[in-house]
Every structure is written in structure tokens, then in C-alpha cells.
């Protein structure tokens, strides 16, 4: 075929939505590359420093939706200093110049400012969707600008951001003409808001499907809102304190029983045990339930609630539920696909906790389980082997034993065999976090069996460099590797330097890697940014001596654009 | 002050202490582990805290073995295990979530205190092998509290310490004298004595009697106080 019209090709490509597949399409030939890039509207950049805004526009001039991730994952746990980087400014400024049709921005772990939010709100007439996850640097003033200026806003979704809450006035900035909202999530805001403004906003946005309130919204308002929002599928309650004998409670329960559409429930930032009965009417329809911000609800109350939730597919809960409670989950929630059990006392093992028993019970009852995040007091090899046998479908398996480097309490052995069983059995495993006492052996298992593994998190594990090598050599699809407090040094780091160009990033902190090793790596691999984070000494230049000094925190990532210009004084790119 | 071992070195500040149990092995005993404050203005402040590792012998041995293997050293001195205490960024729970739970906890405590109950707070003193608890509500003011603390910890210190005599402390700040500090509802570490007593009782979550050296950051305010007094 000598001539194949580009329009036809473009039409066909419209059906190819996955970016992975579109990347493959663009490699076929120049024509396909050209057609594909001109019709790509959604772009995902997993590391904002791997490229830059100019290259984005040059490659995909018609981009309408951009997802950007900034800080490394361990920033979630305070391991990355606050001003490390991840500024969204250059991206918005470039897009403002070049892409007036821009519609959708999703950011994770990035630094956003009020000025940039204002620029965003004024630059794109059709702007529809803003999703910010674990970001910081902005205040409610920035939100006010978005509310006021984005006439066709459909989605404002703020998840777990550190927002400077200056006043609830921002909510009033949505004009009367704003009737296009589909999703509004401000649960992470700490301050007060005008309740009647909220009620009117909900009333004039009949397409609202997702609404997550913050703590300042009391039950009385919630009840009124539910009766007005008929299409609500996802609800996040605000404060959920009420007296079961009161009229408010009755009204709430009535409103809930009329809610046919709600499938997802979260919030409960303030709740007392007796209050949960009000949601029983909607429990039978629920597919997603998040109670992980509600400490103080004991196991029995949780059990009573869960017994009503037979259709649950996703459950996020605190370890107050206990092993017994997890047994009830296993018996009741046969459709369960994702489970997260968080520690109710993150500062140390409390009385409320779960053990291997709870997880084994889940594995027996919930055969559809594929995603797990489990914080527990202890784990045994026998339990993990059983779990591996019962649930071979894990895609994400993240286990955190609260006591670092804790062995199997029954045998005092490391947990090598247990995790080995998991990686052997779960052939589709893409994400793994391991914990407890672990020798080099578990890494041999991971390298040998975890063929689909893309992300691995390791802490307080391993005995020698061999461990890290098993993983780097074995896991062909590895994209992100994050390691803390493990005895891995230069030998492991430098054994296969080419590997890092096939990965997005590597994080190593409190390991045995020295400055010399990092320098060598940086020299050998110019397409990597090897960053050293040194909080204790603010050097103006890298000291020439003392290369044998161990590096406290190293973060390296592949990049097309060389060392970043916005690194603060304590970060250096070698 | 001895350092523990190569690996520990890098993770722990010099403020790490080691204490010997009376009659214990030479380099053995409980380990008090200080936590490094991560740089950055915001985010949950990983407060410097002391917790004593009173882990069982078996765990100690296992961790010892593990750390030994890690260091690949032939060493007669058993190596200190990582304490079962606060390690920066562990457990790996998002700081947002940690903050929420901390606030909720302090809210609960606050409502308990408001209801007239006792206000028990933990008191730790740098260098002491165990902590104490005091009910702040039984004291009428700072001086009474200071006397009580002095009595409580007198067995660990040489002579009586007058915690409230901040000026005297300033003279000997590089020595072994102590500064009383407390953690407030927001998780910040404050110098005892700045706010009215009632406000202090309401906001204090725990007390720590810090060694002079570490209080340098808090000392400037104490300096001003001294200047104002004299």
C-alpha cells in the first residue's frame, strides 16, 4: 500500500487509548509517529525531571491532559526534605503559552503555588479537571482562583494535600453560573466553610457524582446535601458525630435509605461508634469503603457495619478491626479485590493490631483479592506460604511488619521463604514491599520469580551486595526501586550501570554507598541524574576529599534533559 | 560517648546514648536512640525522642546477629540492634495520615482533660533508664512541678537540679545541666515556662528533660528571659 491517508490512520488511532500502546504505534514509521503525536491528548510523565515542558509541547502539541509526578515516593514518609523540588511552575507557564485548549491536570507529590493556580485558572478557557494528590505549597486563595475563573470546571479533587487553609471563602467563589461540577473533594482542608454556600453549590450542580466533605461539615448539612445530590455515587462524610436519639439522626437515616446510587463511602474524620448505624441503609450497595481515618471505632462496631457490606470490592480500614474482624470481612466480602489495613498507632505497636491470622483468614475467604497493603504486628513464613497458595492473583502486595527486621515469631527464621512463596505463586505481581527479618535469599527468590515486578520497596533487609544484584539482574521489568537501611554498597550499585536507564528511578538511603561510588556512576552514565541529598552539611561545592564518606540519601533517575536547574543547596547532582 | 557501630553511625546523631545496666555486660544494656529531625519546615516534625529498647533477649540476639552479618565484622563486642523505637519515616505511613491520627488522639486526650480527669503525661530525662508519669493537674504551678521532677529524677543526677533556674542553666549550658521541654498539641517541642500554667497543662502532651547540649536551639529564648530578669 503506497498511500494510506493520514486521516484514516488518525481515526483508527483514536481507538488506541493506552499510552503504552500508542508509544509502540509511534515506533512503526515516521508517518505513524507524526500522526500519533498529533492526536495524543493525554500524556503521563512519571518523573517531572525526566523531561521538560518544551520537549512535551514539541512532541505532543495538542496535549489536553497531563499527569505529572514529582518527589520520590519516600517523600511521603518524611525522608525527602521539604524543598527538594517538584515545582509545577515551568510546566504551567509553558502550557499557558502553547496550549490554550488544555483541560486536565493531575499532579502527585508536586509543589504548587497560589500564583500558578491563578495562572492556570486564567489561561485555559476549557479547563475542566484539577486533581492534586499529596501536593503542597498552596492555600485556599489558589482554590478561590480556580473556583472563580474556570467556567466549565468539572472536577476539583484534593487528596491528602498540605493546604494552607486561610478561609472558607473560596467555596463562595464558584459563581452562580457554575453548574458543571461532577466531582468535588475538599476533605483534606482543615478549616471552616460556609455551609449554606455549600448547600446551594450542590443544589445547582445536579451532575455531581463525587462529593467529599471536610471535617467542618456537620451531619445536619450532610443530610440536606444527600437529599439534593441525586446522582451521588461517591460520598465522603465530614464530621459524623450525632446523637442517635436526635431528629437529625432520623433525618439522616431516612436520607440514606433513599440513596440508591451511592457505591463508595469515605470520610468519618470525626465519628463515634454509635453513629455508624446511620449508614447501614447504604451498606448493601457499597463497593468501596474507607474507614481508615476513624480511630476509636472498636472491632465490634466495625464488624457490625461490615456484616452489611456484602458487595465490597475495596476496603480501607484501621487495625482496630483486629484479626477477628478480618475474619468477618473474609466471611462477608466475597467480592473483595483491594484491602488496606493501616496502623491506628503509627508511632508504635498499640493494643489494637492485626497479625498473620487476619491475613490468612482474608486469603481463605476473598479469592478475588489482588491488591494489599497490610500493617501488622508480626508475620510467619507458614502464613505467607498459605496466603500465596490461596491468592495467586496478587498484583500489589505490600506488607509492613511494624517492628523493623522482625523474624518469624514461631521459628525465629527470616521471612525469606514466605515472601519467596508469594513471588513464586503470584505470577502477575507488579508491586512488592517487603519487611521483617530478611536475608539475601529472599532477593534471590525475587530476582528469579518476580518477572512482572515493576516496583520494589525494601527496608532493613538483606546481608550483602549480592541481594541487590539478584534483583537488578533478575527483574527485567523493574522500573522503581527504593531501598532504605540496607547493607548494599558500591559493588551492587556499579555492577550493571546500564540497568538504570531501563528504570525510572532508584532511591537508596542509609545504605553503604559512598560518594566515590556515586561519582563513578554519574561519570559512566551521563543520561542519569545522580542526586545526593545532604541535609547536614550545606556544601557550596562537592568536597574534593572524603569520597569514602557514605552517602546518606541518593536518588537517581534517567532523564533526557540533564541536571535540573531548580535543585536547592543541599541537593547535588554529580 | 561511644558510637555504636558503622551502620548506626550514619543513621544516628551524636545524641545517641548508651546506658549500662548495673551489673550488665560491658557494652550492653538498653539503648536509647535519638531520632534525626528531618530537614524541612513543614511536615510532621519527627521529634527527638527517647525510647528505651527493652526488647527480649531473643530479639536482641537475632538483631545482633543480623547487624553482625551486615557489618561483616569479627567483633567480640555485641553490636547494638536498632532500637524498637522511633525511626525516621517508619512505619511507612504518609505524614498526612500520621498528622490526622495525631490530632485525633490529642483531641481525645483534650476532651478527657476537659472533663476534669487527670492529666497524666510521660516524663523522660536524658540519660535515665526509664520514664515516669506525672499528673500535671495536681501541681499548682511551675515551681511545684520542678520540685517534683527534681525529686523523681534525683537518683539519676548528682545533686538537686533546679529546673526553673534558667539563668543558672545558661551559665552551665555546655555542662551537664538540664532544660525542661515539652511536646505540645501540635507536636512541637517547647521550652517549659513560657506560657501561663493552665495553658501549659492543657497543651502539654509529654515532658522531656533535655541535656544542656541539645537545648541549644531552645536556649536563645532562655537567654532573653535571663536578660529580662536581670
Coordinates of C-alpha atoms in Angstrom, one line a residue, chain A residues 299-300 303 307 321-330 353-354 357-358 361:
Chain A
X299 CA -13.7 -4.0 66.4
X300 CA -17.2 -4.9 67.4
X303 CA -17.9 -5.9 62.5
X307 CA -21.8 -7.5 58.0
X321 CA -10.6 -4.2 63.3
X322 CA -8.4 -7.0 64.6
X323 CA -7.8 -10.5 63.4
X324 CA -11.4 -11.4 64.4
X325 CA -12.8 -8.5 62.4
X326 CA -10.8 -9.6 59.4
X327 CA -12.3 -13.0 59.7
X328 CA -15.7 -11.4 59.4
X329 CA -14.6 -9.5 56.4
X330 CA -13.4 -12.7 54.8
X353 CA -3.2 -4.7 65.9
X354 CA -3.5 -7.4 63.4
X357 CA -4.0 -14.7 61.4
X358 CA -6.1 -11.9 60.0
X361 CA -8.4 -15.6 57.1

